[in-house]
Amino acid sequence: MEAIISSLLELLDELYVGPASNYTWVIDRYPGHGFTKTIEQIDAEQASTPTVEGGSTIAAHTEHLRWSIRVALEFFDGKMPSPDWAESWRIREVNDQEWQKLQQDLLSAYEDLRTAITERKDWTDQQFRQGTLALIPHAAYHLGAIKQLIIATS
């Protein structure tokens, strides 16, 4: 199980902070930016710009990921939350200060998740394992979406 957890963490690190080496599994090798490095390179105006009327923004995807990690952490704490999915998309526009805070909050949530995964001792519950593994494609989807939004709003 330790090897699986190590692989899980390596993939999540790649998606959230970038690869630890030149070797990648999910993201493009160059420039090799994970979610936090990618969004750090845009400003609040671009983060708040939808490509179509009523469409998602980079800020919305960022908040959704931050929110989803916090929900996952409730499961890690043994709680059974009833998350409000619509609430996870409530932030659409941000100013410079809000954008900086949202980026910091996402990184902080990710660091807390990484700690929770590392410290978890009981992985016997199948639904818990699958939910944890689902964090990988979930992050990959949103990273791809924001990279496309960056292209479209540049």
mmCIF file with all atom_site columns, C-alpha atoms in Angstrom:
data_model
loop_
_atom_site.group_PDB
_atom_site.id
_atom_site.type_symbol
_atom_site.label_atom_id
_atom_site.label_alt_id
_atom_site.label_comp_id
_atom_site.label_asym_id
_atom_site.label_entity_id
_atom_site.label_seq_id
_atom_site.pdbx_PDB_ins_code
_atom_site.Cartn_x
_atom_site.Cartn_y
_atom_site.Cartn_z
_atom_site.occupancy
_atom_site.B_iso_or_equiv
_atom_site.pdbx_formal_charge
_atom_site.auth_seq_id
_atom_site.auth_comp_id
_atom_site.auth_asym_id
_atom_site.auth_atom_id
_atom_site.pdbx_PDB_model_num
ATOM 1   C CA . MET A 1 1   ? 0.000   0.000  0.000   1.00 0.00 ? 1   MET A CA 1
ATOM 2   C CA . GLU A 1 2   ? 2.913   2.357  0.675   1.00 0.00 ? 2   GLU A CA 1
ATOM 3   C CA . ALA A 1 3   ? 3.970   2.197  -2.980  1.00 0.00 ? 3   ALA A CA 1
ATOM 4   C CA . ILE A 1 4   ? 0.445   3.069  -4.122  1.00 0.00 ? 4   ILE A CA 1
ATOM 5   C CA . ILE A 1 5   ? 0.260   6.009  -1.719  1.00 0.00 ? 5   ILE A CA 1
ATOM 6   C CA . SER A 1 6   ? 3.658   7.211  -2.905  1.00 0.00 ? 6   SER A CA 1
ATOM 7   C CA . SER A 1 7   ? 2.478   7.047  -6.534  1.00 0.00 ? 7   SER A CA 1
ATOM 8   C CA . LEU A 1 8   ? -0.764  8.824  -5.629  1.00 0.00 ? 8   LEU A CA 1
ATOM 9   C CA . LEU A 1 9   ? 1.190   11.637 -3.989  1.00 0.00 ? 9   LEU A CA 1
ATOM 10  C CA . GLU A 1 10  ? 3.591   11.897 -6.922  1.00 0.00 ? 10  GLU A CA 1
ATOM 11  C CA . LEU A 1 11  ? 0.708   12.283 -9.362  1.00 0.00 ? 11  LEU A CA 1
ATOM 12  C CA . LEU A 1 12  ? -1.116  14.799 -7.180  1.00 0.00 ? 12  LEU A CA 1
ATOM 13  C CA . ASP A 1 13  ? 2.100   16.783 -6.706  1.00 0.00 ? 13  ASP A CA 1
ATOM 14  C CA . GLU A 1 14  ? 2.595   16.861 -10.454 1.00 0.00 ? 14  GLU A CA 1
ATOM 15  C CA . LEU A 1 15  ? -0.927  18.168 -10.982 1.00 0.00 ? 15  LEU A CA 1
ATOM 16  C CA . TYR A 1 16  ? -0.929  20.745 -8.197  1.00 0.00 ? 16  TYR A CA 1
ATOM 17  C CA . VAL A 1 17  ? 2.658   21.984 -7.953  1.00 0.00 ? 17  VAL A CA 1
ATOM 18  C CA . GLY A 1 18  ? 4.429   20.491 -10.962 1.00 0.00 ? 18  GLY A CA 1
ATOM 19  C CA . PRO A 1 19  ? 6.713   17.512 -11.490 1.00 0.00 ? 19  PRO A CA 1
ATOM 20  C CA . ALA A 1 20  ? 9.589   16.814 -9.153  1.00 0.00 ? 20  ALA A CA 1
ATOM 21  C CA . SER A 1 21  ? 11.833  16.023 -12.140 1.00 0.00 ? 21  SER A CA 1
ATOM 22  C CA . ASN A 1 22  ? 11.819  16.297 -15.926 1.00 0.00 ? 22  ASN A CA 1
ATOM 23  C CA . TYR A 1 23  ? 9.757   13.121 -16.045 1.00 0.00 ? 23  TYR A CA 1
ATOM 24  C CA . THR A 1 24  ? 5.978   13.602 -16.085 1.00 0.00 ? 24  THR A CA 1
ATOM 25  C CA . TRP A 1 25  ? 2.935   11.354 -16.140 1.00 0.00 ? 25  TRP A CA 1
ATOM 26  C CA . VAL A 1 26  ? 0.056   13.737 -16.688 1.00 0.00 ? 26  VAL A CA 1
ATOM 27  C CA . ILE A 1 27  ? 1.103   17.262 -17.586 1.00 0.00 ? 27  ILE A CA 1
ATOM 28  C CA . ASP A 1 28  ? 3.238   18.516 -20.441 1.00 0.00 ? 28  ASP A CA 1
ATOM 29  C CA . ARG A 1 29  ? 6.894   18.171 -19.640 1.00 0.00 ? 29  ARG A CA 1
ATOM 30  C CA . TYR A 1 30  ? 7.615   21.752 -20.696 1.00 0.00 ? 30  TYR A CA 1
ATOM 31  C CA . PRO A 1 31  ? 6.942   24.108 -19.094 1.00 0.00 ? 31  PRO A CA 1
ATOM 32  C CA . GLY A 1 32  ? 5.826   21.493 -16.572 1.00 0.00 ? 32  GLY A CA 1
ATOM 33  C CA . HIS A 1 33  ? 3.512   23.704 -14.550 1.00 0.00 ? 33  HIS A CA 1
ATOM 34  C CA . GLY A 1 34  ? 0.983   22.196 -12.232 1.00 0.00 ? 34  GLY A CA 1
ATOM 35  C CA . PHE A 1 35  ? -2.156  24.027 -11.200 1.00 0.00 ? 35  PHE A CA 1
ATOM 36  C CA . THR A 1 36  ? -0.626  26.417 -8.658  1.00 0.00 ? 36  THR A CA 1
ATOM 37  C CA . LYS A 1 37  ? 2.243   27.522 -10.923 1.00 0.00 ? 37  LYS A CA 1
ATOM 38  C CA . THR A 1 38  ? -0.086  27.897 -13.909 1.00 0.00 ? 38  THR A CA 1
ATOM 39  C CA . ILE A 1 39  ? -2.564  30.178 -12.144 1.00 0.00 ? 39  ILE A CA 1
ATOM 40  C CA . GLU A 1 40  ? 0.212   32.187 -10.514 1.00 0.00 ? 40  GLU A CA 1
ATOM 41  C CA . GLN A 1 41  ? 1.128   33.497 -13.959 1.00 0.00 ? 41  GLN A CA 1
ATOM 42  C CA . ILE A 1 42  ? -2.185  35.206 -14.673 1.00 0.00 ? 42  ILE A CA 1
ATOM 43  C CA . ASP A 1 43  ? -3.814  38.246 -13.126 1.00 0.00 ? 43  ASP A CA 1
ATOM 44  C CA . ALA A 1 44  ? -7.202  38.657 -11.466 1.00 0.00 ? 44  ALA A CA 1
ATOM 45  C CA . GLU A 1 45  ? -8.791  40.132 -14.587 1.00 0.00 ? 45  GLU A CA 1
ATOM 46  C CA . GLN A 1 46  ? -7.849  37.134 -16.725 1.00 0.00 ? 46  GLN A CA 1
ATOM 47  C CA . ALA A 1 47  ? -8.882  34.770 -13.912 1.00 0.00 ? 47  ALA A CA 1
ATOM 48  C CA . SER A 1 48  ? -12.318 36.426 -13.929 1.00 0.00 ? 48  SER A CA 1
ATOM 49  C CA . THR A 1 49  ? -12.888 36.408 -17.698 1.00 0.00 ? 49  THR A CA 1
ATOM 50  C CA . PRO A 1 50  ? -15.295 33.806 -19.108 1.00 0.00 ? 50  PRO A CA 1
ATOM 51  C CA . THR A 1 51  ? -14.881 32.806 -22.754 1.00 0.00 ? 51  THR A CA 1
ATOM 52  C CA . VAL A 1 52  ? -18.652 32.708 -23.273 1.00 0.00 ? 52  VAL A CA 1
ATOM 53  C CA . GLU A 1 53  ? -21.492 34.484 -21.491 1.00 0.00 ? 53  GLU A CA 1
ATOM 54  C CA . GLY A 1 54  ? -22.162 32.621 -18.262 1.00 0.00 ? 54  GLY A CA 1
ATOM 55  C CA . GLY A 1 55  ? -19.205 30.284 -18.788 1.00 0.00 ? 55  GLY A CA 1
ATOM 56  C CA . SER A 1 56  ? -16.681 29.179 -16.208 1.00 0.00 ? 56  SER A CA 1
ATOM 57  C CA . THR A 1 57  ? -13.719 31.289 -15.247 1.00 0.00 ? 57  THR A CA 1
ATOM 58  C CA . ILE A 1 58  ? -10.270 30.336 -14.057 1.00 0.00 ? 58  ILE A CA 1
ATOM 59  C CA . ALA A 1 59  ? -11.214 31.749 -10.660 1.00 0.00 ? 59  ALA A CA 1
ATOM 60  C CA . ALA A 1 60  ? -14.276 29.464 -10.605 1.00 0.00 ? 60  ALA A CA 1
ATOM 61  C CA . HIS A 1 61  ? -12.197 26.368 -11.404 1.00 0.00 ? 61  HIS A CA 1
ATOM 62  C CA . THR A 1 62  ? -9.665  27.368 -8.758  1.00 0.00 ? 62  THR A CA 1
ATOM 63  C CA . GLU A 1 63  ? -12.329 27.810 -6.094  1.00 0.00 ? 63  GLU A CA 1
ATOM 64  C CA . HIS A 1 64  ? -13.986 24.543 -7.111  1.00 0.00 ? 64  HIS A CA 1
ATOM 65  C CA . LEU A 1 65  ? -10.724 22.646 -6.623  1.00 0.00 ? 65  LEU A CA 1
ATOM 66  C CA . ARG A 1 66  ? -10.047 24.364 -3.283  1.00 0.00 ? 66  ARG A CA 1
ATOM 67  C CA . TRP A 1 67  ? -13.579 23.522 -2.160  1.00 0.00 ? 67  TRP A CA 1
ATOM 68  C CA . SER A 1 68  ? -13.370 19.904 -3.336  1.00 0.00 ? 68  SER A CA 1
ATOM 69  C CA . ILE A 1 69  ? -10.130 19.353 -1.425  1.00 0.00 ? 69  ILE A CA 1
ATOM 70  C CA . ARG A 1 70  ? -11.721 20.749 1.732   1.00 0.00 ? 70  ARG A CA 1
ATOM 71  C CA . VAL A 1 71  ? -14.665 18.353 1.267   1.00 0.00 ? 71  VAL A CA 1
ATOM 72  C CA . ALA A 1 72  ? -12.231 15.459 0.787   1.00 0.00 ? 72  ALA A CA 1
ATOM 73  C CA . LEU A 1 73  ? -10.484 16.468 4.002   1.00 0.00 ? 73  LEU A CA 1
ATOM 74  C CA . GLU A 1 74  ? -13.779 16.163 5.867   1.00 0.00 ? 74  GLU A CA 1
ATOM 75  C CA . PHE A 1 75  ? -13.938 12.531 4.716   1.00 0.00 ? 75  PHE A CA 1
ATOM 76  C CA . PHE A 1 76  ? -10.348 12.062 5.878   1.00 0.00 ? 76  PHE A CA 1
ATOM 77  C CA . ASP A 1 77  ? -11.496 13.339 9.281   1.00 0.00 ? 77  ASP A CA 1
ATOM 78  C CA . GLY A 1 78  ? -14.181 10.654 9.392   1.00 0.00 ? 78  GLY A CA 1
ATOM 79  C CA . LYS A 1 79  ? -17.081 12.997 8.699   1.00 0.00 ? 79  LYS A CA 1
ATOM 80  C CA . MET A 1 80  ? -19.856 12.441 6.174   1.00 0.00 ? 80  MET A CA 1
ATOM 81  C CA . PRO A 1 81  ? -20.367 15.914 4.698   1.00 0.00 ? 81  PRO A CA 1
ATOM 82  C CA . SER A 1 82  ? -23.283 16.862 2.486   1.00 0.00 ? 82  SER A CA 1
ATOM 83  C CA . PRO A 1 83  ? -21.461 19.166 0.089   1.00 0.00 ? 83  PRO A CA 1
ATOM 84  C CA . ASP A 1 84  ? -23.328 21.776 -1.924  1.00 0.00 ? 84  ASP A CA 1
ATOM 85  C CA . TRP A 1 85  ? -21.832 21.406 -5.397  1.00 0.00 ? 85  TRP A CA 1
ATOM 86  C CA . ALA A 1 86  ? -23.344 24.686 -6.605  1.00 0.00 ? 86  ALA A CA 1
ATOM 87  C CA . GLU A 1 87  ? -21.591 26.462 -3.729  1.00 0.00 ? 87  GLU A CA 1
ATOM 88  C CA . SER A 1 88  ? -18.248 25.298 -5.111  1.00 0.00 ? 88  SER A CA 1
ATOM 89  C CA . TRP A 1 89  ? -18.803 27.454 -8.210  1.00 0.00 ? 89  TRP A CA 1
ATOM 90  C CA . ARG A 1 90  ? -19.921 30.623 -6.398  1.00 0.00 ? 90  ARG A CA 1
ATOM 91  C CA . ILE A 1 91  ? -16.701 32.566 -7.004  1.00 0.00 ? 91  ILE A CA 1
ATOM 92  C CA . ARG A 1 92  ? -16.513 33.721 -10.600 1.00 0.00 ? 92  ARG A CA 1
ATOM 93  C CA . GLU A 1 93  ? -14.843 37.105 -10.387 1.00 0.00 ? 93  GLU A CA 1
ATOM 94  C CA . VAL A 1 94  ? -11.958 38.199 -8.175  1.00 0.00 ? 94  VAL A CA 1
ATOM 95  C CA . ASN A 1 95  ? -9.972  41.340 -7.592  1.00 0.00 ? 95  ASN A CA 1
ATOM 96  C CA . ASP A 1 96  ? -6.188  41.256 -7.169  1.00 0.00 ? 96  ASP A CA 1
ATOM 97  C CA . GLN A 1 97  ? -6.312  40.658 -3.415  1.00 0.00 ? 97  GLN A CA 1
ATOM 98  C CA . GLU A 1 98  ? -9.020  37.978 -3.677  1.00 0.00 ? 98  GLU A CA 1
ATOM 99  C CA . TRP A 1 99  ? -7.096  36.247 -6.465  1.00 0.00 ? 99  TRP A CA 1
ATOM 100 C CA . GLN A 1 100 ? -3.910  36.111 -4.401  1.00 0.00 ? 100 GLN A CA 1
ATOM 101 C CA . LYS A 1 101 ? -5.840  34.763 -1.410  1.00 0.00 ? 101 LYS A CA 1
ATOM 102 C CA . LEU A 1 102 ? -7.638  32.143 -3.515  1.00 0.00 ? 102 LEU A CA 1
ATOM 103 C CA . GLN A 1 103 ? -4.318  30.920 -4.893  1.00 0.00 ? 103 GLN A CA 1
ATOM 104 C CA . GLN A 1 104 ? -2.852  30.707 -1.382  1.00 0.00 ? 104 GLN A CA 1
ATOM 105 C CA . ASP A 1 105 ? -5.978  28.951 -0.097  1.00 0.00 ? 105 ASP A CA 1
ATOM 106 C CA . LEU A 1 106 ? -5.764  26.348 -2.868  1.00 0.00 ? 106 LEU A CA 1
ATOM 107 C CA . LEU A 1 107 ? -2.113  25.625 -2.112  1.00 0.00 ? 107 LEU A CA 1
ATOM 108 C CA . SER A 1 108 ? -2.839  25.450 1.609   1.00 0.00 ? 108 SER A CA 1
ATOM 109 C CA . ALA A 1 109 ? -5.742  23.048 1.014   1.00 0.00 ? 109 ALA A CA 1
ATOM 110 C CA . TYR A 1 110 ? -3.502  20.899 -1.179  1.00 0.00 ? 110 TYR A CA 1
ATOM 111 C CA . GLU A 1 111 ? -0.755  20.810 1.459   1.00 0.00 ? 111 GLU A CA 1
ATOM 112 C CA . ASP A 1 112 ? -3.356  19.757 4.058   1.00 0.00 ? 112 ASP A CA 1
ATOM 113 C CA . LEU A 1 113 ? -4.603  17.029 1.711   1.00 0.00 ? 113 LEU A CA 1
ATOM 114 C CA . ARG A 1 114 ? -1.083  15.777 1.119   1.00 0.00 ? 114 ARG A CA 1
ATOM 115 C CA . THR A 1 115 ? -0.534  15.576 4.879   1.00 0.00 ? 115 THR A CA 1
ATOM 116 C CA . ALA A 1 116 ? -3.838  13.747 5.377   1.00 0.00 ? 116 ALA A CA 1
ATOM 117 C CA . ILE A 1 117 ? -2.942  11.176 2.708   1.00 0.00 ? 117 ILE A CA 1
ATOM 118 C CA . THR A 1 118 ? 0.517   10.665 4.209   1.00 0.00 ? 118 THR A CA 1
ATOM 119 C CA . GLU A 1 119 ? -0.846  10.226 7.729   1.00 0.00 ? 119 GLU A CA 1
ATOM 120 C CA . ARG A 1 120 ? -3.765  7.962  6.781   1.00 0.00 ? 120 ARG A CA 1
ATOM 121 C CA . LYS A 1 121 ? -3.325  4.485  8.230   1.00 0.00 ? 121 LYS A CA 1
ATOM 122 C CA . ASP A 1 122 ? -6.568  2.690  7.279   1.00 0.00 ? 122 ASP A CA 1
ATOM 123 C CA . TRP A 1 123 ? -7.148  2.324  3.532   1.00 0.00 ? 123 TRP A CA 1
ATOM 124 C CA . THR A 1 124 ? -9.483  -0.674 3.739   1.00 0.00 ? 124 THR A CA 1
ATOM 125 C CA . ASP A 1 125 ? -12.692 1.190  2.803   1.00 0.00 ? 125 ASP A CA 1
ATOM 126 C CA . GLN A 1 126 ? -13.120 0.835  -0.969  1.00 0.00 ? 126 GLN A CA 1
ATOM 127 C CA . GLN A 1 127 ? -15.286 3.927  -1.365  1.00 0.00 ? 127 GLN A CA 1
ATOM 128 C CA . PHE A 1 128 ? -12.708 5.984  0.539   1.00 0.00 ? 128 PHE A CA 1
ATOM 129 C CA . ARG A 1 129 ? -9.867  4.650  -1.648  1.00 0.00 ? 129 ARG A CA 1
ATOM 130 C CA . GLN A 1 130 ? -11.777 5.321  -4.862  1.00 0.00 ? 130 GLN A CA 1
ATOM 131 C CA . GLY A 1 131 ? -12.726 8.792  -3.700  1.00 0.00 ? 131 GLY A CA 1
ATOM 132 C CA . THR A 1 132 ? -9.104  9.553  -2.954  1.00 0.00 ? 132 THR A CA 1
ATOM 133 C CA . LEU A 1 133 ? -7.938  8.173  -6.299  1.00 0.00 ? 133 LEU A CA 1
ATOM 134 C CA . ALA A 1 134 ? -10.634 10.221 -8.059  1.00 0.00 ? 134 ALA A CA 1
ATOM 135 C CA . LEU A 1 135 ? -8.800  13.349 -6.931  1.00 0.00 ? 135 LEU A CA 1
ATOM 136 C CA . ILE A 1 136 ? -6.258  12.681 -9.705  1.00 0.00 ? 136 ILE A CA 1
ATOM 137 C CA . PRO A 1 137 ? -8.540  12.825 -12.766 1.00 0.00 ? 137 PRO A CA 1
ATOM 138 C CA . HIS A 1 138 ? -10.561 15.578 -11.109 1.00 0.00 ? 138 HIS A CA 1
ATOM 139 C CA . ALA A 1 139 ? -7.490  17.808 -10.798 1.00 0.00 ? 139 ALA A CA 1
ATOM 140 C CA . ALA A 1 140 ? -6.319  16.841 -14.302 1.00 0.00 ? 140 ALA A CA 1
ATOM 141 C CA . TYR A 1 141 ? -9.676  17.817 -15.788 1.00 0.00 ? 141 TYR A CA 1
ATOM 142 C CA . HIS A 1 142 ? -9.656  21.240 -14.131 1.00 0.00 ? 142 HIS A CA 1
ATOM 143 C CA . LEU A 1 143 ? -5.997  21.864 -14.981 1.00 0.00 ? 143 LEU A CA 1
ATOM 144 C CA . GLY A 1 144 ? -6.779  21.147 -18.636 1.00 0.00 ? 144 GLY A CA 1
ATOM 145 C CA . ALA A 1 145 ? -9.837  23.383 -18.495 1.00 0.00 ? 145 ALA A CA 1
ATOM 146 C CA . ILE A 1 146 ? -7.936  26.332 -17.069 1.00 0.00 ? 146 ILE A CA 1
ATOM 147 C CA . LYS A 1 147 ? -5.108  25.914 -19.560 1.00 0.00 ? 147 LYS A CA 1
ATOM 148 C CA . GLN A 1 148 ? -7.709  26.171 -22.325 1.00 0.00 ? 148 GLN A CA 1
ATOM 149 C CA . LEU A 1 149 ? -9.259  29.219 -20.637 1.00 0.00 ? 149 LEU A CA 1
ATOM 150 C CA . ILE A 1 150 ? -5.822  30.834 -20.452 1.00 0.00 ? 150 ILE A CA 1
ATOM 151 C CA . ILE A 1 151 ? -5.372  30.337 -24.182 1.00 0.00 ? 151 ILE A CA 1
ATOM 152 C CA . ALA A 1 152 ? -8.859  31.660 -24.920 1.00 0.00 ? 152 ALA A CA 1
ATOM 153 C CA . THR A 1 153 ? -8.518  34.752 -22.701 1.00 0.00 ? 153 THR A CA 1
ATOM 154 C CA . SER A 1 154 ? -4.968  35.722 -23.698 1.00 0.00 ? 154 SER A CA 1
#
